[in-house]
Amino acid sequence: MKSATNKKSPAPPAIEIGRETKSELYRLQLELRYCEKRAYDLFLQNLIKGTSHLSLGQEAIAAAFGVAMRPDDWTFCTYRGHAHTLARGASMEGVLGELMGRQCGLLGGKGGSMHLTDVAKGAMGSYAIIGAHLPVAAGAAWSAQYRGTEQVAVCFFGDGTTNIGAFHEALNFAAVWKLPVVYVCENNLYMEYTPISEVTAVEHPAADRASAYGLPSIIVDGNDADAVFKIASDALAKARAGGGPSLIEAMTYRHSGHSRADPGKYRPEGELEQWLLRDPLVMYRDRLLKEGFNEPTLKDMESIAMGKVDAATATAKASPLPSIDDIEKNVWADGGAAWRN
Amino acid sequence: MKSATNKKSPAPPAIEIGRETKSELYRLQLELRYCEKRAYDLFLQNLIKGTSHLSLGQEAIAAAFGVAMRPDDWTFCTYRGHAHTLARGASMEGVLGELMGRQCGLLGGKGGSMHLTDVAKGAMGSYAIIGAHLPVAAGAAWSAQYRGTEQVAVCFFGDGTTNIGAFHEALNFAAVWKLPVVYVCENNLYMEYTPISEVTAVEHPAADRASAYGLPSIIVDGNDADAVFKIASDALAKARAGGGPSLIEAMTYRHSGHSRADPGKYRPEGELEQWLLRDPLVMYRDRLLKEGFNEPTLKDMESIAMGKVDAATATAKASPLPSIDDIEKNVWADGGAAWRN
Amino acid sequence: MAELTYRDAVAAGIAQEMERDERVVFLGEDVAAAGGVFKATVGLLDKFGPKRVRDCPISEQAILGAAMGAAMTGLRPIAEIMFSDFLAVCWDIVANEIAKSRYMTNGQISLPLVIRTANGAGSRFGAQHSQAVENWAMMIPGIKVVAPAFPADVKGLLAAAVRDPDPVLFFEQKSLYSMKGEVPDGEYVDELGKAKVLRQGKDCTIVALASMVHKALDAAVILEKEHGIACTVIDLRSLVPLDTQTILGEVGKTGRLFTVEENPRLCGWGAEIVSIVAEECFWNLDAPIVRITTPHVPLPSADLLEDNTIPSVARIVREIRQKMDY
Amino acid sequence: MAELTYRDAVAAGIAQEMERDERVVFLGEDVAAAGGVFKATVGLLDKFGPKRVRDCPISEQAILGAAMGAAMTGLRPIAEIMFSDFLAVCWDIVANEIAKSRYMTNGQISLPLVIRTANGAGSRFGAQHSQAVENWAMMIPGIKVVAPAFPADVKGLLAAAVRDPDPVLFFEQKSLYSMKGEVPDGEYVDELGKAKVLRQGKDCTIVALASMVHKALDAAVILEKEHGIACTVIDLRSLVPLDTQTILGEVGKTGRLFTVEENPRLCGWGAEIVSIVAEECFWNLDAPIVRITTPHVPLPSADLLEDNTIPSVARIVREIRQKMDY
Ligand SMILES: Cc1ncc(C[n+]2csc(CCOP(=O)(O)OP(=O)(O)O)c2C)c(N)n1
Ligand SMILES: Cc1ncc(C[n+]2csc(CCOP(=O)(O)OP(=O)(O)O)c2C)c(N)n1
Ligand SMILES: [Mg+2]
Ligand SMILES: [Mg+2]
């Protein structure tokens, strides 16, 4: 098992995390975990079709950024974007409804699991073609820079994504233009079914390449919400201050298969079990207890989160299907799909 | 003026360059120089149409590789590929004829200046879309590796090319598969009209990125044929021995504009003049004289080279135009262009 | 004859060619150890080893570029692009490099390679994983375009593609991977550029491809039984080369042409066929030519929406019936 | 009215919009300091400064991705892709991202952006710098496609494209950059999706685009003078939206349709128009519809070869004359 190392990282920023923030971090991780688990159950019940990519085990990263970001910052995610979208405050019924192809879905059933978007919350889309959203995030950052709004774009992607051309173009572009964008590589050790080490020339696919863009190498334990929160806050502050982009590699592991279709058989025996010992939620709960949160408070939070997921599930299930008329809507800004007169 | 530095380079290999090799290096540089100048003259006479990108000032690199490579090695070039194609032994009338759109042209007038190819000599094509040939060269190297032939693919490209996605994909791919390919970045300080430093996040666009592919950083004085020859021999030997790819950054400067259309006005005053002092041909001639070659020998070589260019020009001029029937030939292996029955 | 799935016919076709010819190599993402995300290449790694069956990074330009470089130096690579939508990230290598190299070099460079890719809708994968993009390829001179509808054609045409001296883009229909069908045992090689008349009828000619062949056949049964309209159904099987003789011959007999296309409307292959028929078979036409296509929209993902976007059997029946009333 | 070149009309159109709207920004390779390799954007850097007019690395995916990200967050970017052939290296951003985002997000994301690019043949640049690829774009639902033939249209349609709330791919014809023409002074905005009837004749209708408009007009003069054939000539000006009313109306009058396309034959925009006419205007047709296109080959570079590959005035005259003898 590879573990997070700090060998190449700058000294951790001296941010102190308050109790309220810690509570937020736990709440959000809980919601993401429970909602993803629910999505999985709904698949098994055949209420969710198509494909779906869960973030189980990787929630600390989405949660930490969700808490650290300003409401008007922007998130860009991949097909594995349920958690990141929820972490910006998108409604759970909007997410579950979309997975189920209901009218209440964030996209009214037009996009599905891989394209979750909630522009009002700053969730600027989930992109299902590897690498594409990295330059798009740079563009949003350019817009913030141009207008002087101090907004920051945060772009999440996987280890496998570092090998596609768009990664390289976006990083260089962002660095040269000193754009306020934070690139977050969630290194979960696999690109789909292939170990990342078998297809990548360096050990740390993001961090070992930061220098190619004049950026410092940053590696963080992606299963430790506090550690990610600190790194995130630092990178966001730097971006807001005009200091340009950051590239962060967060070491983590997904507990489930790559997608719904994948039982994850290619993993060496015992690997999952070892990572389960480092489950971000379990670790965070232990830490909170050690830091003086009490068991009833945490239990309460847990049942509130579960209640939220249950309510959202019920709402989504009750939502009607979209209308066939929707098919020819919203190709163009006029709401229609006409290509001729 | 930026000059070549060796600060990050490994110790230069201990290759001794014999007198015959030196003579070859001078001969080849002369031929490349004279032929490119002739191409320029032929433009001015309107005998060459379209666009054309000359290597004037950059000949040492093409020549050094041309001498160092094995006859069955492969070259992949860009639209700035006259010199590299000639350096593999392609006929001068084939090159000039192609520029003039004549039947004797290497491509029978089908390709033009930007696509020179001579498969029989291992010149596997000139590619006019930035970056595309880097993965293609990796593929040729894979084929050599697969068949165990110890052939090496050499791929030339410019500084500006390091910012496109295909560069990144090819370098990682070649490194992971340990392919026998040598990537040669000719850093002539400009991508077309834009100084490379304005659009690149690192000082050395190739060398500062080598580590992103687990490769050593190599910078060489691209105006010194001996220095390039040594580095080339080393990289070719490493590739042949199964040691995998190299990425070499050769510092150089083009004396003419980017293309036929470009007077080069964007260059700061005096820059060209300073680089002319480091003209690879002038420097090499001086060195040969110092090393005991005598003036008449060199003069002889020069007039022989010029004679060769004159003869090729005459042949090309005398060659007929291609036939209109050629238009629908050679889309397919059967020689034709039929897409239907 | 054995009964194979469409997916297993892929593996069978590749295996047949790899056994025969050591120059055939296979590369792609997750294709070796995992046997492909559609499980269409299971067993090849075990059979042919990691030197010939190779997993790649997510670098589609490098994958196709490597296939191209290998092909021009003596190998016969088969490269997989996981979803045909991803051809967009390596479109330069397909459209500008692979397709043009032989022509630009006046025949010096040969590229005997095959690009296999999973094409088409029906899996609720949304707009970026469901496109039918065979017309992207048909537009580009210099590359052959094949799209089989049946397991036997998968094996036979894939083998033909591997043996072809020119580059071939081979579209596998992802919604058909689990379809079963008879596939000839032993060495089996088909021929590129031959359409198949699957059914003959006097009233109209339906031209279809890949998934739409099955819908056209189903529609033809209903049209005959319920409405007394007898349809000829042509499975194109390949777009380049295009078997215009079969099309013109059949349209000549029925005087009526319908195309059924999964691609969005504009510039689909059906338009090209219409333009050929409207020029060369004009005097035999009895009525307007009608194209039944996906509307010109990206694909939605929800079941209900996706099913009502791509041409359905019901829609084919309805449109043909209405138009035959002319 | 001032006389401007096609190239200067580009700069004039951009300048007009940048002056009007601070959200309009412009990015591309060598576009700022150098004023573009075709000198179509000279003066913009001086006028609007380096914050709004920006030189980029050779990173087409980053350029279009940045334009997309900026557009969805409130800017109105104009991005240049130097040669339209290079759209292949960023095709994913065009075809899968920009074109689909509004639809996939059910209208949440708006992308008011323009991609300008130099299209077409005639400069002896060879197969990778000479393509007419407007049909690549027409195939993709979700992006508008414009291709002007005259300087005035360049300015007016470019302004309309910048103001359009949807993404527009704007094809400039590189062989026309030095063509001169009258361009309205002051603020000038045209409308997307309107074809223009440039000449009316009773015998047949010719539909053309960009460079082919000029050839069609020249051919029409010869056909009338030397052969007594009176042609209507339609300049499409935009492919999406497509002005089918004008096409159908004019074909209805003449009963004969010829398309003149610079793109290689298969799946060109002409095929789409033929398919519309063959369905909706069938009963008014007097004879086969004929497409005059570049043969389905990559473009050769030598003068003689290039000139004989793309449709020439002589070939248009010849084909129409022969076919009108039917
Ligand atoms: C251009 C492209 N190639 C391939 C794919 C198929 N694909 C989807 S996810 C994936 C693996 C991505 O791995 P990584 O970046 O590590 O992200 P993770 O799934 O682990 O979060 C691949 C290959 C794709 N969507 N787009
Ligand atoms: C994908 C692509 N983008 C842009 C161009 C236009 N272009 C041709 S050469 C060039 C500059 C290349 O610079 P560099 O790599 O430094 O090579 P040099 O010309 O200096 O040898 C550009 C932008 C192209 N041919 N392909
Ligand atoms: Mg991963
Ligand atoms: Mg350069």
PDB file of N, CA and C and ligand atoms in Angstrom, chain A residues 79-80 128-130 158-161 164 188 190-192 254 258, chain C residues 29-30 58 60 82 86 89 129, ligand 1:
ATOM      1  N   TYR A  79     -16.891  12.545 -14.308  1.00  0.00           N
ATOM      2  CA  TYR A  79     -17.952  11.540 -14.183  1.00  0.00           C
ATOM      3  C   TYR A  79     -18.039  10.999 -12.753  1.00  0.00           C
ATOM      4  N   ARG A  80     -16.960  11.053 -11.995  1.00  0.00           N
ATOM      5  CA  ARG A  80     -17.013  10.620 -10.598  1.00  0.00           C
ATOM      6  C   ARG A  80     -17.290  11.874  -9.757  1.00  0.00           C
ATOM      7  N   ALA A 128     -17.228  13.898 -18.759  1.00  0.00           N
ATOM      8  CA  ALA A 128     -17.018  12.455 -18.816  1.00  0.00           C
ATOM      9  C   ALA A 128     -15.942  12.047 -19.797  1.00  0.00           C
ATOM     10  N   ILE A 129     -15.323  13.025 -20.417  1.00  0.00           N
ATOM     11  CA  ILE A 129     -14.212  12.682 -21.299  1.00  0.00           C
ATOM     12  C   ILE A 129     -12.945  13.155 -20.601  1.00  0.00           C
ATOM     13  N   ILE A 130     -12.074  12.198 -20.397  1.00  0.00           N
ATOM     14  CA  ILE A 130     -10.903  12.439 -19.561  1.00  0.00           C
ATOM     15  C   ILE A 130     -10.130  13.687 -20.012  1.00  0.00           C
ATOM     16  N   GLY A 158      -8.643  12.428 -11.748  1.00  0.00           N
ATOM     17  CA  GLY A 158      -7.963  11.261 -11.212  1.00  0.00           C
ATOM     18  C   GLY A 158      -6.509  11.144 -11.648  1.00  0.00           C
ATOM     19  N   ASP A 159      -5.827  10.186 -11.068  1.00  0.00           N
ATOM     20  CA  ASP A 159      -4.433   9.919 -11.409  1.00  0.00           C
ATOM     21  C   ASP A 159      -4.274   9.588 -12.896  1.00  0.00           C
ATOM     22  N   GLY A 160      -5.211   8.799 -13.425  1.00  0.00           N
ATOM     23  CA  GLY A 160      -5.090   8.384 -14.824  1.00  0.00           C
ATOM     24  C   GLY A 160      -5.167   9.553 -15.788  1.00  0.00           C
ATOM     25  N   THR A 161      -5.824  10.588 -15.350  1.00  0.00           N
ATOM     26  CA  THR A 161      -6.049  11.769 -16.179  1.00  0.00           C
ATOM     27  C   THR A 161      -4.767  12.554 -16.437  1.00  0.00           C
ATOM     28  N   ILE A 164      -3.146  12.349 -20.117  1.00  0.00           N
ATOM     29  CA  ILE A 164      -3.759  12.790 -21.370  1.00  0.00           C
ATOM     30  C   ILE A 164      -3.304  14.210 -21.696  1.00  0.00           C
ATOM     31  N   ASN A 188      -6.153   7.630  -6.660  1.00  0.00           N
ATOM     32  CA  ASN A 188      -6.711   6.436  -6.015  1.00  0.00           C
ATOM     33  C   ASN A 188      -6.046   5.170  -6.543  1.00  0.00           C
ATOM     34  N   TYR A 190      -5.582   3.769  -9.289  1.00  0.00           N
ATOM     35  CA  TYR A 190      -6.039   3.042 -10.487  1.00  0.00           C
ATOM     36  C   TYR A 190      -6.649   3.985 -11.520  1.00  0.00           C
ATOM     37  N   MET A 191      -6.339   3.736 -12.759  1.00  0.00           N
ATOM     38  CA  MET A 191      -7.122   4.284 -13.858  1.00  0.00           C
ATOM     39  C   MET A 191      -8.025   3.123 -14.271  1.00  0.00           C
ATOM     40  N   GLU A 192      -9.291   3.261 -13.978  1.00  0.00           N
ATOM     41  CA  GLU A 192     -10.191   2.118 -14.161  1.00  0.00           C
ATOM     42  C   GLU A 192      -9.589   0.876 -13.514  1.00  0.00           C
ATOM     43  N   ARG A 254     -10.442   4.194  -3.745  1.00  0.00           N
ATOM     44  CA  ARG A 254     -11.902   4.020  -3.810  1.00  0.00           C
ATOM     45  C   ARG A 254     -12.269   2.642  -3.276  1.00  0.00           C
ATOM     46  N   HIS A 258     -14.548   0.648 -10.109  1.00  0.00           N
ATOM     47  CA  HIS A 258     -14.451   1.878 -10.897  1.00  0.00           C
ATOM     48  C   HIS A 258     -15.836   2.417 -11.246  1.00  0.00           C
TER      49      HIS A 258
ATOM     50  N   GLU C  29      -6.735   0.847 -23.777  1.00  0.00           N
ATOM     51  CA  GLU C  29      -6.855   1.068 -22.333  1.00  0.00           C
ATOM     52  C   GLU C  29      -7.655  -0.069 -21.698  1.00  0.00           C
ATOM     53  N   ASP C  30      -7.082  -0.670 -20.684  1.00  0.00           N
ATOM     54  CA  ASP C  30      -7.775  -1.746 -19.949  1.00  0.00           C
ATOM     55  C   ASP C  30      -8.156  -2.932 -20.831  1.00  0.00           C
ATOM     56  N   ILE C  58      -4.084   6.569 -20.386  1.00  0.00           N
ATOM     57  CA  ILE C  58      -5.186   7.314 -21.014  1.00  0.00           C
ATOM     58  C   ILE C  58      -4.557   8.370 -21.909  1.00  0.00           C
ATOM     59  N   GLU C  60      -5.055   8.750 -25.804  1.00  0.00           N
ATOM     60  CA  GLU C  60      -5.569   8.273 -27.079  1.00  0.00           C
ATOM     61  C   GLU C  60      -4.719   8.715 -28.261  1.00  0.00           C
ATOM     62  N   MET C  82     -11.864   3.181 -26.512  1.00  0.00           N
ATOM     63  CA  MET C  82     -12.901   2.550 -25.684  1.00  0.00           C
ATOM     64  C   MET C  82     -14.332   2.900 -26.111  1.00  0.00           C
ATOM     65  N   PHE C  86     -14.687   9.138 -27.893  1.00  0.00           N
ATOM     66  CA  PHE C  86     -13.319   9.562 -27.565  1.00  0.00           C
ATOM     67  C   PHE C  86     -12.457   9.744 -28.808  1.00  0.00           C
ATOM     68  N   VAL C  89     -10.805  13.101 -29.095  1.00  0.00           N
ATOM     69  CA  VAL C  89      -9.540  13.530 -28.469  1.00  0.00           C
ATOM     70  C   VAL C  89      -8.322  13.126 -29.301  1.00  0.00           C
ATOM     71  N   HIS C 129     -20.984   9.437 -24.211  1.00  0.00           N
ATOM     72  CA  HIS C 129     -20.610   8.017 -24.278  1.00  0.00           C
ATOM     73  C   HIS C 129     -21.612   7.216 -25.099  1.00  0.00           C
TER      74      HIS C 129
HETATM   75  C1  LIG E   1     -10.567  10.439 -23.285  1.00  0.00           C
HETATM   76  C2  LIG E   1     -11.102   9.324 -22.472  1.00  0.00           C
HETATM   77  N1  LIG E   1     -10.477   8.134 -22.491  1.00  0.00           N
HETATM   78  C3  LIG E   1     -10.927   7.109 -21.758  1.00  0.00           C
HETATM   79  C4  LIG E   1     -12.038   7.255 -20.983  1.00  0.00           C
HETATM   80  C5  LIG E   1     -12.602   6.062 -20.208  1.00  0.00           C
HETATM   81  N2  LIG E   1     -12.334   6.207 -18.789  1.00  0.00           N
HETATM   82  C6  LIG E   1     -13.265   6.685 -17.970  1.00  0.00           C
HETATM   83  S1  LIG E   1     -12.719   6.809 -16.400  1.00  0.00           S
HETATM   84  C7  LIG E   1     -11.207   6.222 -16.832  1.00  0.00           C
HETATM   85  C8  LIG E   1     -10.158   6.063 -15.792  1.00  0.00           C
HETATM   86  C9  LIG E   1      -9.836   7.359 -15.164  1.00  0.00           C
HETATM   87  O1  LIG E   1      -8.910   7.167 -14.165  1.00  0.00           O
HETATM   88  P1  LIG E   1      -8.536   8.327 -13.157  1.00  0.00           P
HETATM   89  O2  LIG E   1      -8.205   9.572 -13.897  1.00  0.00           O
HETATM   90  O3  LIG E   1      -7.512   7.791 -12.254  1.00  0.00           O
HETATM   91  O4  LIG E   1      -9.879   8.640 -12.366  1.00  0.00           O
HETATM   92  P2  LIG E   1     -10.707   7.728 -11.400  1.00  0.00           P
HETATM   93  O5  LIG E   1     -11.725   7.029 -12.240  1.00  0.00           O
HETATM   94  O6  LIG E   1      -9.774   6.810 -10.708  1.00  0.00           O
HETATM   95  O7  LIG E   1     -11.373   8.672 -10.440  1.00  0.00           O
HETATM   96  C10 LIG E   1     -11.143   5.927 -18.179  1.00  0.00           C
HETATM   97  C11 LIG E   1      -9.984   5.365 -18.861  1.00  0.00           C
HETATM   98  C12 LIG E   1     -12.681   8.510 -20.994  1.00  0.00           C
HETATM   99  N3  LIG E   1     -13.795   8.722 -20.296  1.00  0.00           N
HETATM  100  N4  LIG E   1     -12.187   9.515 -21.727  1.00  0.00           N
END
